[in-house]
Amino acid sequence: DAGVIQSPRHEVTEMGQEVTLRCKPISGHDYLFWYRQTMMRGLELLIYFNNNVPIDDSGMPEDRFSAKMPNASFSTLKIQPSEPRDSAVYFCASSFPSGGPLVDEQFFGPGTRLTVL
Amino acid sequence: AQSVSQHNHHVILSEAASLELGCNYSYGGTVNLFWYVQYPGQHLQLLLKYFSGDPLVKGIKGFEAEFIKSKFSFNLRKPSVQWSDTAEYFCAVKPNTGTASKLTFGTGTRLQVTL
């Protein structure tokens, strides 16, 4: 399996522009998580989905952020408009907790390093 | 809600030294516990996990962690570190609800191993 795939790996944009980050979870995983990592705040959960349905979006910082999961193999995190303080590494992770006791391990993608100028 | 504390923010060790990184959590019920490692420029990888049973858990690359329920702790240990262990280490906790729920991560400990 290729693991969790994220694109792009690096994104540099200007303040005010729309940014879309993409994630393909591991096939068969039914949970998908979006995290943001910064030096100041560490690793924060933004939102997670189960079977394509958002379960908890309490970590989404504000209305400029939105996330969708139109099908089991694809999710997007969109920032519109972007601001310099959104600069961070955004990780996507997936897990398959229905597989018995040794479950609930989250597999992380390589991340997207976002720089907003 | 659960929380995780990692008191060591930056640790510097010489090769072959022993390592212990502290992790304490706060939650009133049963938990699942994890240690993840992030090598420079890479994504998080699972080192080891505790779900139930033997509180001493062995992971990859010679790491182990001990769950001490009475102390709400899950410290990570390695008898002899190598230069390649230089990385950031994250402790994480989630309630053991039988379904997925969000992992709560600590702020991380940056380990620097010198030659």
Tab-separated table of C-alpha atoms in Angstrom:
chain	number	residue	atom	x	y	z
A	1	ASP	CA	0.000	0.000	0.000
A	2	ALA	CA	1.265	3.461	-0.812
A	3	GLY	CA	0.242	4.889	2.531
A	4	VAL	CA	-1.545	8.170	3.001
A	5	ILE	CA	-0.911	10.470	0.064
A	6	GLN	CA	-0.966	14.240	0.321
A	7	SER	CA	-0.568	16.907	-2.303
A	8	PRO	CA	1.009	19.259	-2.825
A	9	ARG	CA	4.033	18.652	-0.614
A	10	HIS	CA	4.880	22.341	-0.588
A	11	GLU	CA	2.672	25.319	-1.285
A	12	VAL	CA	3.691	28.954	-1.320
A	13	THR	CA	0.950	31.475	-1.841
A	14	GLU	CA	0.146	35.085	-1.204
A	15	MET	CA	-2.164	36.397	1.446
A	16	GLY	CA	-5.762	36.424	0.292
A	17	GLN	CA	-5.415	33.525	-2.117
A	18	GLU	CA	-7.392	30.312	-1.871
A	19	VAL	CA	-5.427	27.223	-0.921
A	20	THR	CA	-6.596	23.632	-1.362
A	21	LEU	CA	-4.791	20.736	0.254
A	22	ARG	CA	-5.551	17.182	-0.814
A	23	CYS	CA	-5.427	13.819	0.886
A	24	LYS	CA	-5.931	10.242	-0.203
A	25	PRO	CA	-6.286	7.892	2.786
A	26	ILE	CA	-5.143	4.299	2.872
A	27	SER	CA	-7.617	2.121	1.029
A	28	GLY	CA	-10.127	0.560	3.407
A	29	HIS	CA	-9.589	3.068	6.187
A	30	ASP	CA	-12.818	4.652	7.288
A	31	TYR	CA	-11.507	7.463	9.466
A	32	LEU	CA	-9.661	10.493	8.146
A	33	PHE	CA	-8.036	13.214	10.228
A	34	TRP	CA	-6.608	16.627	9.360
A	35	TYR	CA	-3.927	18.074	11.651
A	36	ARG	CA	-1.949	21.289	11.661
A	37	GLN	CA	1.569	21.498	13.092
A	38	THR	CA	3.240	24.754	14.082
A	39	MET	CA	6.160	25.586	16.324
A	40	MET	CA	3.947	27.611	18.615
A	41	ARG	CA	0.965	25.296	18.975
A	42	GLY	CA	2.383	21.872	18.215
A	43	LEU	CA	0.136	19.297	16.572
A	44	GLU	CA	-3.537	20.231	16.538
A	45	LEU	CA	-6.466	18.209	15.251
A	46	LEU	CA	-8.574	20.323	12.925
A	47	ILE	CA	-11.332	17.931	11.867
A	48	TYR	CA	-12.006	14.250	11.393
A	49	PHE	CA	-14.369	12.195	9.269
A	50	ASN	CA	-15.892	8.761	9.611
A	51	ASN	CA	-17.273	7.142	6.476
A	52	ASN	CA	-16.977	10.503	4.721
A	53	VAL	CA	-19.063	12.309	7.353
A	54	PRO	CA	-17.487	15.054	9.494
A	55	ILE	CA	-17.599	13.959	13.135
A	56	ASP	CA	-15.757	16.685	14.989
A	57	ASP	CA	-14.728	19.993	13.466
A	58	SER	CA	-14.194	21.820	16.736
A	59	GLY	CA	-10.541	22.296	15.919
A	60	MET	CA	-11.138	24.238	12.735
A	61	PRO	CA	-9.776	27.674	13.576
A	62	GLU	CA	-12.337	29.824	11.788
A	63	ASP	CA	-14.727	30.072	8.890
A	64	ARG	CA	-11.900	30.551	6.451
A	65	PHE	CA	-11.166	26.843	6.849
A	66	SER	CA	-13.372	24.161	5.345
A	67	ALA	CA	-12.936	20.454	4.741
A	68	LYS	CA	-14.787	17.970	2.607
A	69	MET	CA	-14.680	14.271	1.954
A	70	PRO	CA	-16.750	13.587	-1.161
A	71	ASN	CA	-15.830	9.897	-1.204
A	72	ALA	CA	-13.860	7.307	0.725
A	73	SER	CA	-10.647	7.932	-1.146
A	74	PHE	CA	-10.367	11.703	-1.206
A	75	SER	CA	-10.516	14.680	1.115
A	76	THR	CA	-9.716	18.358	0.786
A	77	LEU	CA	-8.875	21.085	3.245
A	78	LYS	CA	-9.490	24.550	1.888
A	79	ILE	CA	-8.406	27.901	3.250
A	80	GLN	CA	-10.072	30.954	1.738
A	81	PRO	CA	-8.750	33.577	2.056
A	82	SER	CA	-5.353	32.505	3.330
A	83	GLU	CA	-3.380	34.553	5.859
A	84	PRO	CA	0.299	34.477	6.911
A	85	ARG	CA	-0.655	32.948	10.267
A	86	ASP	CA	-1.971	29.901	8.403
A	87	SER	CA	1.614	28.978	7.529
A	88	ALA	CA	2.189	25.504	8.947
A	89	VAL	CA	2.571	21.872	8.023
A	90	TYR	CA	-0.781	20.218	7.452
A	91	PHE	CA	-0.962	16.471	7.988
A	92	CYS	CA	-3.631	14.058	6.962
A	93	ALA	CA	-3.986	10.720	8.755
A	94	SER	CA	-6.262	7.737	8.377
A	95	SER	CA	-7.223	4.783	10.521
A	96	PHE	CA	-9.408	1.713	10.412
A	97	PRO	CA	-10.692	1.115	13.910
A	98	SER	CA	-13.172	-1.572	13.006
A	99	GLY	CA	-10.501	-4.220	12.710
A	100	GLY	CA	-10.405	-5.569	16.246
A	101	PRO	CA	-8.334	-4.790	19.338
A	102	LEU	CA	-5.168	-3.748	17.568
A	103	VAL	CA	-6.833	-0.866	15.917
A	104	ASP	CA	-7.022	2.838	16.108
A	105	GLU	CA	-3.485	3.459	14.973
A	106	GLN	CA	-3.408	6.553	12.825
A	107	PHE	CA	-1.221	6.473	9.751
A	108	PHE	CA	0.105	9.867	8.784
A	109	GLY	CA	0.823	11.286	5.367
A	110	PRO	CA	3.992	13.222	4.537
A	111	GLY	CA	2.311	16.567	5.101
A	112	THR	CA	1.904	19.747	3.095
A	113	ARG	CA	4.152	22.623	4.076
A	114	LEU	CA	2.132	25.778	3.504
A	115	THR	CA	3.726	29.206	3.397
A	116	VAL	CA	1.494	32.228	3.076
A	117	LEU	CA	3.393	35.399	2.248
B	1	ALA	CA	-11.487	16.124	27.810
B	2	GLN	CA	-8.141	14.424	27.849
B	3	SER	CA	-4.790	16.207	27.917
B	4	VAL	CA	-1.153	15.200	27.619
B	5	SER	CA	1.937	16.743	29.181
B	6	GLN	CA	5.478	16.224	27.985
B	7	HIS	CA	7.709	18.034	30.404
B	8	ASN	CA	10.977	17.663	28.502
B	9	HIS	CA	10.914	20.021	25.560
B	10	HIS	CA	14.475	19.554	24.388
B	11	VAL	CA	16.842	16.775	25.395
B	12	ILE	CA	20.459	16.477	24.340
B	13	LEU	CA	22.257	13.160	24.846
B	14	SER	CA	25.491	11.601	23.754
B	15	GLU	CA	25.394	8.392	21.787
B	16	ALA	CA	25.026	5.302	23.996
B	17	ALA	CA	23.390	7.277	26.789
B	18	SER	CA	20.115	6.023	28.185
B	19	LEU	CA	16.911	7.843	27.389
B	20	GLU	CA	13.722	8.422	29.289
B	21	LEU	CA	11.098	10.864	28.062
B	22	GLY	CA	8.232	11.713	30.336
B	23	CYS	CA	4.576	11.638	29.384
B	24	ASN	CA	1.644	12.228	31.705
B	25	TYR	CA	-1.970	12.292	30.707
B	26	SER	CA	-5.182	13.467	32.236
B	27	TYR	CA	-8.363	11.463	31.701
B	28	GLY	CA	-10.744	9.743	34.056
B	29	GLY	CA	-11.383	6.579	32.080
B	30	THR	CA	-9.571	3.870	30.183
B	31	VAL	CA	-7.157	5.115	27.579
B	32	ASN	CA	-5.094	4.007	24.642
B	33	LEU	CA	-1.588	5.464	24.605
B	34	PHE	CA	0.853	6.049	21.776
B	35	TRP	CA	4.328	7.318	21.100
B	36	TYR	CA	4.999	8.742	17.661
B	37	VAL	CA	8.339	9.831	16.249
B	38	GLN	CA	8.963	12.497	13.624
B	39	TYR	CA	12.391	12.428	12.023
B	40	PRO	CA	13.607	15.712	10.531
B	41	GLY	CA	11.539	16.613	7.505
B	42	GLN	CA	9.397	13.511	7.726
B	43	HIS	CA	5.908	12.598	8.835
B	44	LEU	CA	4.885	11.032	12.110
B	45	GLN	CA	5.466	7.330	12.515
B	46	LEU	CA	4.185	5.089	15.255
B	47	LEU	CA	6.873	3.894	17.683
B	48	LEU	CA	4.674	1.884	20.003
B	49	LYS	CA	1.209	1.732	21.475
B	50	TYR	CA	-0.582	0.470	24.541
B	51	PHE	CA	-4.143	-0.795	24.470
B	52	SER	CA	-4.343	-3.332	27.284
B	53	GLY	CA	-2.459	-6.164	28.963
B	54	ASP	CA	1.241	-5.990	29.810
B	55	PRO	CA	1.977	-2.406	30.832
B	56	LEU	CA	5.509	-2.680	29.460
B	57	VAL	CA	5.250	-2.195	25.731
B	58	LYS	CA	8.070	-2.788	23.294
B	59	GLY	CA	8.206	-0.909	20.035
B	60	ILE	CA	10.435	-0.529	17.062
B	61	LYS	CA	14.126	0.405	17.110
B	62	GLY	CA	14.654	-0.742	20.702
B	63	PHE	CA	12.189	1.653	22.285
B	64	GLU	CA	9.877	0.661	25.096
B	65	ALA	CA	7.334	2.408	27.276
B	66	GLU	CA	5.739	1.584	30.579
B	67	PHE	CA	2.160	2.416	31.428
B	68	ILE	CA	1.801	3.218	35.118
B	69	LYS	CA	-1.902	3.704	35.684
B	70	SER	CA	-1.556	5.047	39.216
B	71	LYS	CA	0.728	7.799	37.961
B	72	PHE	CA	-1.134	8.451	34.697
B	73	SER	CA	2.218	8.080	32.991
B	74	PHE	CA	3.540	6.450	29.842
B	75	ASN	CA	7.258	7.199	29.755
B	76	LEU	CA	9.371	6.271	26.758
B	77	ARG	CA	12.731	4.605	27.294
B	78	LYS	CA	15.692	3.346	25.346
B	79	PRO	CA	18.801	1.876	27.013
B	80	SER	CA	21.293	3.230	24.491
B	81	VAL	CA	20.473	5.946	21.983
B	82	GLN	CA	22.012	6.320	18.564
B	83	TRP	CA	22.650	9.406	16.485
B	84	SER	CA	19.848	8.266	14.178
B	85	ASP	CA	17.365	8.634	17.043
B	86	THR	CA	17.587	12.405	16.660
B	87	ALA	CA	13.961	13.363	16.133
B	88	GLU	CA	10.905	14.796	17.793
B	89	TYR	CA	8.861	12.447	19.947
B	90	PHE	CA	5.165	12.857	20.608
B	91	CYS	CA	3.079	11.144	23.233
B	92	ALA	CA	-0.625	10.809	22.448
B	93	VAL	CA	-3.711	9.596	24.242
B	94	LYS	CA	-7.242	8.715	23.280
B	95	PRO	CA	-10.145	7.414	25.311
B	96	ASN	CA	-10.665	3.693	24.890
B	97	THR	CA	-14.201	3.913	23.622
B	98	GLY	CA	-14.044	1.064	21.157
B	99	THR	CA	-14.332	3.468	18.273
B	100	ALA	CA	-12.022	6.030	16.816
B	101	SER	CA	-11.898	9.391	18.415
B	102	LYS	CA	-9.387	12.131	18.294
B	103	LEU	CA	-5.864	11.607	19.483
B	104	THR	CA	-4.635	14.294	21.813
B	105	PHE	CA	-0.944	14.918	21.338
B	106	GLY	CA	1.598	16.342	23.717
B	107	THR	CA	3.704	19.271	22.611
B	108	GLY	CA	6.582	16.995	21.739
B	109	THR	CA	10.140	16.469	22.932
B	110	ARG	CA	12.978	17.258	20.618
B	111	LEU	CA	15.798	14.750	21.091
B	112	GLN	CA	19.244	15.604	19.850
B	113	VAL	CA	21.850	12.846	19.975
B	114	THR	CA	25.444	13.932	19.624
B	115	LEU	CA	28.324	11.798	18.456
